[in-house]
mmCIF file of C-alpha atoms and ligand atoms in Angstrom:
data_model
loop_
_atom_site.group_PDB
_atom_site.id
_atom_site.type_symbol
_atom_site.label_atom_id
_atom_site.label_comp_id
_atom_site.label_asym_id
_atom_site.label_seq_id
_atom_site.Cartn_x
_atom_site.Cartn_y
_atom_site.Cartn_z
ATOM 1 C CA UNK A 13 7.143 19.396 2.734
ATOM 2 C CA UNK A 14 9.423 16.408 2.461
ATOM 3 C CA UNK A 15 11.215 14.975 -0.584
ATOM 4 C CA UNK A 16 12.369 11.348 -0.714
ATOM 5 C CA UNK A 17 14.973 10.533 -3.331
ATOM 6 C CA UNK A 18 14.098 6.888 -3.999
ATOM 7 C CA UNK A 19 16.523 6.008 -6.748
ATOM 8 C CA UNK A 20 19.209 7.584 -8.903
ATOM 9 C CA UNK A 21 19.897 6.088 -12.326
ATOM 10 C CA UNK A 22 23.406 4.660 -12.692
ATOM 11 C CA UNK A 23 23.920 5.616 -16.361
ATOM 12 C CA UNK A 24 22.269 9.046 -16.451
ATOM 13 C CA UNK A 25 21.347 11.668 -13.841
ATOM 14 C CA UNK A 26 17.677 10.571 -13.825
ATOM 15 C CA UNK A 27 16.072 10.509 -10.368
ATOM 16 C CA UNK A 28 12.974 8.768 -9.026
ATOM 17 C CA UNK A 29 11.503 10.607 -6.047
ATOM 18 C CA UNK A 30 8.438 11.325 -3.959
ATOM 19 C CA UNK A 31 7.238 14.725 -2.838
ATOM 20 C CA UNK A 32 5.063 14.891 0.293
ATOM 21 C CA UNK A 33 2.901 18.024 0.370
ATOM 22 C CA UNK A 34 0.065 19.289 2.566
ATOM 23 C CA UNK A 35 -2.389 18.015 -0.105
ATOM 24 C CA UNK A 36 -0.847 14.628 -0.777
ATOM 25 C CA UNK A 37 2.017 12.779 -2.353
ATOM 26 C CA UNK A 38 3.482 13.460 -5.809
ATOM 27 C CA UNK A 39 5.560 10.851 -7.601
ATOM 28 C CA UNK A 40 8.529 12.357 -9.469
ATOM 29 C CA UNK A 41 9.602 12.946 -12.167
ATOM 30 C CA UNK A 42 6.272 14.712 -12.647
ATOM 31 C CA UNK A 43 4.578 16.897 -15.234
ATOM 32 C CA UNK A 44 2.278 19.627 -13.897
ATOM 33 C CA UNK A 45 -0.600 20.633 -16.208
ATOM 34 C CA UNK A 46 -0.977 24.412 -16.348
ATOM 35 C CA UNK A 47 -4.162 25.916 -14.933
ATOM 36 C CA UNK A 48 -3.531 29.621 -15.404
ATOM 37 C CA UNK A 49 -6.955 30.989 -14.487
ATOM 38 C CA UNK A 50 -7.729 28.429 -11.745
ATOM 39 C CA UNK A 51 -8.721 25.951 -14.461
ATOM 40 C CA UNK A 52 -6.881 23.688 -16.873
ATOM 41 C CA UNK A 53 -8.675 24.819 -20.027
ATOM 42 C CA UNK A 54 -11.188 22.303 -21.350
ATOM 43 C CA UNK A 55 -11.006 19.897 -18.395
ATOM 44 C CA UNK A 56 -12.853 19.346 -15.145
ATOM 45 C CA UNK A 57 -10.804 18.437 -12.043
ATOM 46 C CA UNK A 58 -12.381 14.957 -12.200
ATOM 47 C CA UNK A 59 -11.156 14.495 -15.779
ATOM 48 C CA UNK A 60 -7.646 15.615 -14.806
ATOM 49 C CA UNK A 61 -7.629 13.223 -11.914
ATOM 50 C CA UNK A 62 -8.775 10.356 -14.161
ATOM 51 C CA UNK A 63 -5.839 11.065 -16.488
ATOM 52 C CA UNK A 64 -3.484 10.766 -13.524
ATOM 53 C CA UNK A 65 -2.569 14.419 -12.886
ATOM 54 C CA UNK A 66 -1.072 14.602 -9.386
ATOM 55 C CA UNK A 67 -0.249 18.291 -9.103
ATOM 56 C CA UNK A 68 -1.144 21.330 -11.190
ATOM 57 C CA UNK A 69 0.395 24.729 -11.663
ATOM 58 C CA UNK A 70 -1.601 27.916 -11.319
ATOM 59 C CA UNK A 71 -0.540 31.484 -11.953
ATOM 60 C CA UNK A 72 -0.640 33.667 -8.859
ATOM 61 C CA UNK A 73 -0.219 36.843 -10.894
ATOM 62 C CA UNK A 74 -3.286 36.178 -13.046
ATOM 63 C CA UNK A 75 -5.389 35.388 -9.966
ATOM 64 C CA UNK A 76 -4.000 38.479 -8.207
ATOM 65 C CA UNK A 77 -5.342 40.603 -11.096
ATOM 66 C CA UNK A 78 -8.639 38.663 -11.332
ATOM 67 C CA UNK A 79 -10.591 37.689 -9.264
ATOM 68 C CA UNK A 80 -8.115 38.729 -6.513
ATOM 69 C CA UNK A 81 -6.352 36.562 -3.931
ATOM 70 C CA UNK A 82 -8.450 37.989 -1.067
ATOM 71 C CA UNK A 83 -11.640 36.898 -2.811
ATOM 72 C CA UNK A 84 -10.231 33.381 -3.284
ATOM 73 C CA UNK A 85 -9.061 33.287 0.337
ATOM 74 C CA UNK A 86 -12.583 34.253 1.406
ATOM 75 C CA UNK A 87 -13.916 31.370 -0.684
ATOM 76 C CA UNK A 88 -11.813 28.929 1.338
ATOM 77 C CA UNK A 89 -8.615 29.047 -0.729
ATOM 78 C CA UNK A 90 -7.684 28.017 -4.243
ATOM 79 C CA UNK A 91 -8.135 24.246 -3.746
ATOM 80 C CA UNK A 92 -11.736 24.688 -2.628
ATOM 81 C CA UNK A 93 -12.447 27.506 -5.106
ATOM 82 C CA UNK A 94 -11.462 25.372 -8.110
ATOM 83 C CA UNK A 95 -12.602 22.000 -6.739
ATOM 84 C CA UNK A 96 -9.137 20.415 -6.728
ATOM 85 C CA UNK A 97 -7.951 18.860 -3.474
ATOM 86 C CA UNK A 98 -4.578 17.654 -4.753
ATOM 87 C CA UNK A 99 -1.361 19.695 -4.639
ATOM 88 C CA UNK A 100 -1.046 23.066 -6.375
ATOM 89 C CA UNK A 101 2.163 24.900 -7.241
ATOM 90 C CA UNK A 102 1.795 28.591 -7.988
ATOM 91 C CA UNK A 103 4.248 30.664 -9.901
ATOM 92 C CA UNK A 104 4.913 34.062 -8.448
ATOM 93 C CA UNK A 105 4.128 36.244 -11.417
ATOM 94 C CA UNK A 106 7.615 37.212 -12.514
ATOM 95 C CA UNK A 107 7.210 35.488 -15.836
ATOM 96 C CA UNK A 108 3.696 36.854 -16.452
ATOM 97 C CA UNK A 109 4.863 40.368 -15.805
ATOM 98 C CA UNK A 110 7.903 39.745 -17.981
ATOM 99 C CA UNK A 111 5.653 38.808 -20.889
ATOM 100 C CA UNK A 112 3.948 42.222 -20.560
ATOM 101 C CA UNK A 113 7.282 43.955 -20.964
ATOM 102 C CA UNK A 114 5.969 47.205 -22.445
ATOM 103 C CA UNK A 115 3.661 47.699 -19.454
ATOM 104 C CA UNK A 116 6.118 47.103 -16.631
ATOM 105 C CA UNK A 117 8.767 48.916 -14.623
ATOM 106 C CA UNK A 118 11.156 46.988 -12.416
ATOM 107 C CA UNK A 119 13.383 48.323 -9.643
ATOM 108 C CA UNK A 120 14.864 46.827 -6.486
ATOM 109 C CA UNK A 121 11.572 47.257 -4.577
ATOM 110 C CA UNK A 122 9.542 45.152 -6.989
ATOM 111 C CA UNK A 123 7.658 45.485 -10.224
ATOM 112 C CA UNK A 124 5.038 48.023 -11.205
ATOM 113 C CA UNK A 125 2.743 47.055 -14.036
ATOM 114 C CA UNK A 126 -0.682 47.706 -15.427
ATOM 115 C CA UNK A 127 -3.583 45.305 -15.388
ATOM 116 C CA UNK A 128 -4.106 43.827 -18.850
ATOM 117 C CA UNK A 129 -7.849 44.025 -18.095
ATOM 118 C CA UNK A 130 -8.430 47.680 -17.262
ATOM 119 C CA UNK A 131 -5.006 49.339 -17.161
ATOM 120 C CA UNK A 132 -5.128 49.797 -13.366
ATOM 121 C CA UNK A 133 -1.667 50.258 -11.797
ATOM 122 C CA UNK A 134 -0.478 47.236 -9.796
ATOM 123 C CA UNK A 135 2.598 46.514 -7.714
ATOM 124 C CA UNK A 136 4.214 43.200 -6.902
ATOM 125 C CA UNK A 137 7.109 42.915 -4.442
ATOM 126 C CA UNK A 138 8.762 39.742 -3.098
ATOM 127 C CA UNK A 139 6.698 40.119 0.087
ATOM 128 C CA UNK A 140 3.429 40.655 -1.802
ATOM 129 C CA UNK A 141 4.163 37.657 -4.059
ATOM 130 C CA UNK A 142 4.490 35.424 -0.957
ATOM 131 C CA UNK A 143 1.373 36.945 0.635
ATOM 132 C CA UNK A 144 -0.686 36.387 -2.539
ATOM 133 C CA UNK A 145 0.404 32.749 -2.901
ATOM 134 C CA UNK A 146 -0.133 32.117 0.808
ATOM 135 C CA UNK A 147 -3.651 33.588 0.608
ATOM 136 C CA UNK A 148 -4.343 31.194 -2.261
ATOM 137 C CA UNK A 149 -3.129 28.315 -0.062
ATOM 138 C CA UNK A 150 -0.551 27.101 -2.585
ATOM 139 C CA UNK A 151 1.338 23.927 -1.592
ATOM 140 C CA UNK A 152 4.460 25.085 -3.400
ATOM 141 C CA UNK A 153 5.120 28.832 -3.410
ATOM 142 C CA UNK A 154 7.630 30.226 -5.914
ATOM 143 C CA UNK A 155 9.854 33.217 -5.184
ATOM 144 C CA UNK A 156 9.395 36.386 -7.243
ATOM 145 C CA UNK A 157 12.160 36.701 -9.811
ATOM 146 C CA UNK A 158 13.299 39.203 -12.364
ATOM 147 C CA UNK A 159 12.958 37.479 -15.748
ATOM 148 C CA UNK A 160 15.273 38.602 -18.483
ATOM 149 C CA UNK A 161 14.762 38.562 -22.245
ATOM 150 C CA UNK A 162 17.027 36.388 -24.385
ATOM 151 C CA UNK A 163 19.672 37.127 -25.515
ATOM 152 C CA UNK A 164 21.025 39.254 -22.651
ATOM 153 C CA UNK A 165 24.481 40.736 -22.070
ATOM 154 C CA UNK A 166 26.580 39.424 -19.179
ATOM 155 C CA UNK A 167 26.167 42.773 -17.377
ATOM 156 C CA UNK A 168 22.379 42.772 -17.678
ATOM 157 C CA UNK A 169 22.185 39.110 -16.686
ATOM 158 C CA UNK A 170 24.407 39.736 -13.642
ATOM 159 C CA UNK A 171 22.309 42.674 -12.467
ATOM 160 C CA UNK A 172 19.051 40.793 -12.991
ATOM 161 C CA UNK A 173 20.345 37.636 -11.281
ATOM 162 C CA UNK A 174 21.597 39.527 -8.203
ATOM 163 C CA UNK A 175 18.275 41.341 -7.924
ATOM 164 C CA UNK A 176 16.453 37.992 -8.177
ATOM 165 C CA UNK A 177 18.661 36.510 -5.437
ATOM 166 C CA UNK A 178 17.940 39.448 -3.124
ATOM 167 C CA UNK A 179 14.227 39.068 -3.859
ATOM 168 C CA UNK A 180 14.500 35.329 -3.123
ATOM 169 C CA UNK A 181 16.014 36.131 0.278
ATOM 170 C CA UNK A 182 13.199 38.594 1.028
ATOM 171 C CA UNK A 183 10.623 35.952 -0.018
ATOM 172 C CA UNK A 184 12.248 33.472 2.400
ATOM 173 C CA UNK A 185 12.053 35.968 5.272
ATOM 174 C CA UNK A 186 8.390 36.728 4.564
ATOM 175 C CA UNK A 187 7.528 33.058 4.123
ATOM 176 C CA UNK A 188 9.225 32.159 7.435
ATOM 177 C CA UNK A 189 7.211 34.814 9.257
ATOM 178 C CA UNK A 190 3.982 32.899 8.552
ATOM 179 C CA UNK A 191 3.057 30.769 11.577
ATOM 180 C CA UNK A 192 2.411 27.021 11.196
ATOM 181 C CA UNK A 193 3.058 27.240 7.482
ATOM 182 C CA UNK A 194 2.548 23.749 5.987
ATOM 183 C CA UNK A 195 3.657 24.806 2.503
ATOM 184 C CA UNK A 196 6.962 24.806 0.656
ATOM 185 C CA UNK A 197 9.000 27.632 -0.865
ATOM 186 C CA UNK A 198 11.138 27.099 -3.973
ATOM 187 C CA UNK A 199 14.018 29.324 -5.086
ATOM 188 C CA UNK A 200 14.704 29.957 -8.781
ATOM 189 C CA UNK A 201 18.188 29.790 -10.318
ATOM 190 C CA UNK A 202 18.753 32.584 -12.846
ATOM 191 C CA UNK A 203 21.775 33.827 -14.785
ATOM 192 C CA UNK A 204 20.665 33.515 -18.408
ATOM 193 C CA UNK A 205 23.080 31.366 -20.450
ATOM 194 C CA UNK A 206 26.214 32.289 -18.437
ATOM 195 C CA UNK A 207 27.659 29.379 -16.412
ATOM 196 C CA UNK A 208 29.444 31.655 -13.901
ATOM 197 C CA UNK A 209 26.188 33.528 -13.147
ATOM 198 C CA UNK A 210 24.170 30.300 -12.859
ATOM 199 C CA UNK A 211 26.764 28.947 -10.398
ATOM 200 C CA UNK A 212 26.684 32.135 -8.315
ATOM 201 C CA UNK A 213 22.890 32.101 -8.357
ATOM 202 C CA UNK A 214 22.732 28.482 -7.160
ATOM 203 C CA UNK A 215 25.264 29.241 -4.378
ATOM 204 C CA UNK A 216 23.290 32.250 -3.153
ATOM 205 C CA UNK A 217 20.010 30.331 -3.140
ATOM 206 C CA UNK A 218 21.522 27.381 -1.260
ATOM 207 C CA UNK A 219 22.962 29.817 1.295
ATOM 208 C CA UNK A 220 19.428 31.158 1.899
ATOM 209 C CA UNK A 221 17.997 27.623 1.850
ATOM 210 C CA UNK A 222 14.863 26.476 0.017
ATOM 211 C CA UNK A 223 12.611 23.407 -0.032
ATOM 212 C CA UNK A 224 13.276 22.967 -3.736
ATOM 213 C CA UNK A 225 15.174 24.622 -6.563
ATOM 214 C CA UNK A 226 13.744 25.709 -9.892
ATOM 215 C CA UNK A 227 15.764 26.350 -13.015
ATOM 216 C CA UNK A 228 14.337 29.537 -14.469
ATOM 217 C CA UNK A 229 14.988 31.798 -17.407
ATOM 218 C CA UNK A 230 15.108 28.983 -19.965
ATOM 219 C CA UNK A 231 12.824 28.160 -22.906
ATOM 220 C CA UNK A 232 12.848 31.855 -23.793
ATOM 221 C CA UNK A 233 14.315 31.430 -27.263
ATOM 222 C CA UNK A 234 17.772 29.931 -26.709
ATOM 223 C CA UNK A 235 18.690 26.923 -28.905
ATOM 224 C CA UNK A 236 17.577 23.571 -27.462
ATOM 225 C CA UNK A 237 21.113 22.048 -27.183
ATOM 226 C CA UNK A 238 22.170 25.130 -25.203
ATOM 227 C CA UNK A 239 19.206 24.659 -22.858
ATOM 228 C CA UNK A 240 20.163 20.993 -22.323
ATOM 229 C CA UNK A 241 23.767 22.015 -21.533
ATOM 230 C CA UNK A 242 22.631 24.599 -18.963
ATOM 231 C CA UNK A 243 20.318 22.073 -17.275
ATOM 232 C CA UNK A 244 23.132 19.510 -17.205
ATOM 233 C CA UNK A 245 25.566 22.004 -15.653
ATOM 234 C CA UNK A 246 22.992 22.802 -12.961
ATOM 235 C CA UNK A 247 22.892 19.240 -11.597
ATOM 236 C CA UNK A 248 26.156 19.200 -9.554
ATOM 237 C CA UNK A 249 25.415 22.707 -8.203
ATOM 238 C CA UNK A 250 22.098 21.781 -6.586
ATOM 239 C CA UNK A 251 21.599 19.748 -3.389
ATOM 240 C CA UNK A 252 20.691 16.148 -4.359
ATOM 241 C CA UNK A 253 18.147 15.797 -1.548
ATOM 242 C CA UNK A 254 15.879 18.617 -2.810
ATOM 243 C CA UNK A 255 13.539 18.550 -5.807
ATOM 244 C CA UNK A 256 14.543 20.361 -9.009
ATOM 245 C CA UNK A 257 11.929 21.997 -11.201
ATOM 246 C CA UNK A 258 12.572 23.104 -14.783
ATOM 247 C CA UNK A 259 10.109 25.912 -15.507
ATOM 248 C CA UNK A 260 8.132 26.120 -18.733
ATOM 249 C CA UNK A 261 9.676 23.129 -20.552
ATOM 250 C CA UNK A 262 8.813 21.540 -22.963
ATOM 251 C CA UNK A 263 8.190 18.910 -25.664
ATOM 252 C CA UNK A 264 7.889 15.191 -24.759
ATOM 253 C CA UNK A 265 11.477 14.776 -25.973
ATOM 254 C CA UNK A 266 12.622 17.680 -23.742
ATOM 255 C CA UNK A 267 11.048 15.969 -20.725
ATOM 256 C CA UNK A 268 13.026 12.761 -21.277
ATOM 257 C CA UNK A 269 16.253 14.638 -22.076
ATOM 258 C CA UNK A 270 15.957 16.849 -18.983
ATOM 259 C CA UNK A 271 15.034 13.948 -16.666
ATOM 260 C CA UNK A 272 18.306 12.398 -17.908
ATOM 261 C CA UNK A 273 19.993 15.602 -16.694
ATOM 262 C CA UNK A 274 18.544 15.435 -13.187
ATOM 263 C CA UNK A 275 15.203 17.308 -13.350
ATOM 264 C CA UNK A 276 12.254 16.130 -11.178
ATOM 265 C CA UNK A 277 9.405 18.532 -12.039
ATOM 266 C CA UNK A 278 8.093 20.195 -15.197
ATOM 267 C CA UNK A 279 5.253 22.441 -16.341
ATOM 268 C CA UNK A 280 4.383 23.646 -19.808
ATOM 269 C CA UNK A 281 1.351 25.061 -21.626
ATOM 270 C CA UNK A 282 2.331 23.093 -24.725
ATOM 271 C CA UNK A 283 0.073 20.007 -24.413
ATOM 272 C CA UNK A 284 -3.044 22.019 -23.528
ATOM 273 C CA UNK A 285 -2.476 25.042 -25.791
ATOM 274 C CA UNK A 286 -1.437 22.897 -28.753
ATOM 275 C CA UNK A 287 -4.505 20.696 -28.190
ATOM 276 C CA UNK A 288 -6.810 23.664 -28.701
ATOM 277 C CA UNK A 289 -4.956 24.436 -31.937
ATOM 278 C CA UNK A 290 -5.412 20.855 -33.159
ATOM 279 C CA UNK A 291 -1.726 19.904 -32.710
ATOM 280 C CA UNK A 292 -1.679 16.388 -31.265
ATOM 281 C CA UNK A 293 1.303 14.485 -29.887
ATOM 282 C CA UNK A 294 1.928 10.871 -30.919
ATOM 283 C CA UNK A 295 4.699 8.355 -30.351
ATOM 284 C CA UNK A 296 5.812 9.056 -33.933
ATOM 285 C CA UNK A 297 5.777 12.843 -33.698
ATOM 286 C CA UNK A 298 2.861 15.269 -33.867
ATOM 287 C CA UNK A 299 -0.069 15.496 -36.258
ATOM 288 C CA UNK A 300 -2.114 18.580 -37.196
ATOM 289 C CA UNK A 301 -5.674 17.328 -37.093
ATOM 290 C CA UNK A 302 -7.151 19.905 -39.484
ATOM 291 C CA UNK A 303 -5.109 18.535 -42.413
ATOM 292 C CA UNK A 304 -7.284 17.207 -45.238
ATOM 293 C CA UNK A 305 -5.529 13.836 -45.182
ATOM 294 C CA UNK A 306 -7.412 12.985 -41.954
ATOM 295 C CA UNK A 307 -10.831 13.730 -43.480
ATOM 296 C CA UNK A 308 -11.731 10.076 -43.884
ATOM 297 C CA UNK A 309 -9.172 8.506 -41.519
ATOM 298 C CA UNK A 310 -10.757 5.864 -39.285
ATOM 299 C CA UNK A 311 -7.656 5.344 -37.114
ATOM 300 C CA UNK A 312 -7.167 6.890 -33.661
ATOM 301 C CA UNK A 313 -4.749 9.778 -33.036
ATOM 302 C CA UNK A 314 -2.117 7.250 -31.932
ATOM 303 C CA UNK A 315 -2.465 3.447 -32.198
ATOM 304 C CA UNK A 316 -0.180 3.102 -29.144
ATOM 305 C CA UNK A 317 -2.151 5.476 -26.905
ATOM 306 C CA UNK A 318 -4.378 4.097 -24.132
ATOM 307 C CA UNK A 319 -6.279 7.348 -23.541
ATOM 308 C CA UNK A 320 -10.101 7.417 -23.584
ATOM 309 C CA UNK A 321 -10.099 9.479 -26.810
ATOM 310 C CA UNK A 322 -7.878 7.080 -28.766
ATOM 311 C CA UNK A 323 -9.963 4.127 -27.540
ATOM 312 C CA UNK A 324 -13.136 5.587 -29.000
ATOM 313 C CA UNK A 325 -12.764 8.315 -31.627
ATOM 314 C CA UNK A 326 -11.310 8.475 -35.126
ATOM 315 C CA UNK A 327 -9.063 11.120 -36.617
ATOM 316 C CA UNK A 328 -11.905 11.808 -39.093
ATOM 317 C CA UNK A 329 -14.288 12.668 -36.243
ATOM 318 C CA UNK A 330 -11.713 14.789 -34.403
ATOM 319 C CA UNK A 331 -10.927 16.654 -37.630
ATOM 320 C CA UNK A 332 -14.635 17.281 -38.169
ATOM 321 C CA UNK A 333 -15.007 18.687 -34.620
ATOM 322 C CA UNK A 334 -11.960 20.904 -35.114
ATOM 323 C CA UNK A 335 -12.979 22.410 -38.452
ATOM 324 C CA UNK A 336 -16.548 22.869 -37.162
ATOM 325 C CA UNK A 337 -15.108 24.761 -34.156
ATOM 326 C CA UNK A 338 -16.993 22.544 -31.728
ATOM 327 C CA UNK A 339 -16.205 22.911 -27.983
ATOM 328 C CA UNK A 340 -15.783 19.130 -27.793
ATOM 329 C CA UNK A 341 -12.764 19.439 -30.102
ATOM 330 C CA UNK A 342 -10.772 21.261 -27.396
ATOM 331 C CA UNK A 343 -11.961 18.864 -24.699
ATOM 332 C CA UNK A 344 -11.036 15.671 -26.566
ATOM 333 C CA UNK A 345 -7.750 17.046 -27.930
ATOM 334 C CA UNK A 346 -6.733 18.255 -24.448
ATOM 335 C CA UNK A 347 -7.619 14.860 -22.990
ATOM 336 C CA UNK A 348 -5.337 13.083 -25.447
ATOM 337 C CA UNK A 349 -2.397 15.510 -25.204
ATOM 338 C CA UNK A 350 -2.447 15.661 -21.400
ATOM 339 C CA UNK A 351 -2.701 11.888 -21.194
ATOM 340 C CA UNK A 352 0.246 11.653 -23.587
ATOM 341 C CA UNK A 353 2.385 13.881 -21.349
ATOM 342 C CA UNK A 354 1.302 12.227 -18.094
ATOM 343 C CA UNK A 355 1.850 8.791 -19.609
ATOM 344 C CA UNK A 356 5.315 9.828 -20.804
ATOM 345 C CA UNK A 357 6.117 10.651 -17.149
ATOM 346 C CA UNK A 358 4.658 7.338 -15.943
ATOM 347 C CA UNK A 359 6.899 5.517 -18.424
ATOM 348 C CA UNK A 360 9.906 7.573 -17.343
ATOM 349 C CA UNK A 361 9.264 6.667 -13.684
ATOM 350 C CA UNK A 362 8.760 3.016 -14.546
ATOM 351 C CA UNK A 363 11.958 2.828 -16.620
ATOM 352 C CA UNK A 364 14.020 4.515 -13.871
ATOM 353 C CA UNK A 365 12.628 2.045 -11.304
ATOM 354 C CA UNK A 366 13.485 -0.937 -13.486
ATOM 355 C CA UNK A 367 16.948 0.465 -14.258
ATOM 356 C CA UNK A 368 16.180 0.738 -17.961
ATOM 357 C CA UNK A 369 15.890 4.501 -18.335
ATOM 358 C CA UNK A 370 18.777 4.592 -20.841
ATOM 359 C CA UNK A 371 16.712 2.371 -23.157
ATOM 360 C CA UNK A 372 13.842 4.849 -23.072
ATOM 361 C CA UNK A 373 16.235 7.735 -23.728
ATOM 362 C CA UNK A 374 17.861 5.924 -26.665
ATOM 363 C CA UNK A 375 14.441 5.073 -28.133
ATOM 364 C CA UNK A 376 13.320 8.722 -27.834
ATOM 365 C CA UNK A 377 16.496 9.890 -29.566
ATOM 366 C CA UNK A 378 16.223 7.381 -32.413
ATOM 367 C CA UNK A 379 12.510 8.009 -33.027
ATOM 368 C CA UNK A 380 13.203 11.565 -34.138
ATOM 369 C CA UNK A 381 9.923 12.718 -32.505
ATOM 370 C CA UNK A 382 10.097 15.999 -30.609
HETATM 371 ZN ZN1 ZN B 449 -4.762 9.250 -26.968
#
């Protein structure tokens, strides 16, 4: 994998880049739609491609539990299995296991947990996490990390961060043992909200050496301004010639704010999950489509949106589909929300290229929309 840093904004830390992977080129900053179960819910790969998705995220841990990485490998790998021949980034499972906190047990070897499907005991180590993602054929493999709940004490955060850094080193060793490996391995900076721990974590990862650096352990309940400060403090600690990926963030406003702080890659379930709940993003903030005020509303979701849904359907129709619990409701709402996110990234890239990113940032701040 190769990363070209094409341009750095002069007024902010925004970066315009290009990621070359085994399955094609990704223009950054980029948003990765989340396809947990080898599908972005409510969308075919062709529909995603038409909206301009360049890379998607899938969850190795979920696929490890069902249908199993060996089965997918036997089917020709994850790209072929799900009919998507563009890049895929897989997360290692740390976060999934973390969200099942009452069913897990973590020690230095790895994490023992129970399947949420049938209660079967499972074990994930740094080595297994790399093997699973490699069997899937992921273009960007993430290290296994120990995710910590928020808030955490300095002692707990230190212990967890050092364990994560040791696991990252073991992932690197395993990854490097794979012959002719065309894929990339990203490290994940941890350390909760403590600047000294984040700095130590970044140093340790850089010493090991990765193809890209993720900022992990955020968007777990800390206040938004605190998250922005942590992301900003990360910028000078990370090598400028490698991509930076902020995991699990966020709202359209968060994307612009974090691009301004030097982030190149994002993923979040928000646009797709919110779509299924009838929460739709617009340039003036969100709307909740079930509200009675849209019952007879002929206008599109967003007058300024160029997506196929806004070109054709009214809020009244979308509200009707939602309250009638029609499958098409999820499909159309997902189409609009994903387009909105992908288009936000296109505008960000365009404004960085034309040296007007600060204008976009100022407009986002003055609009008040999240
Ligand atoms: Zn739209």
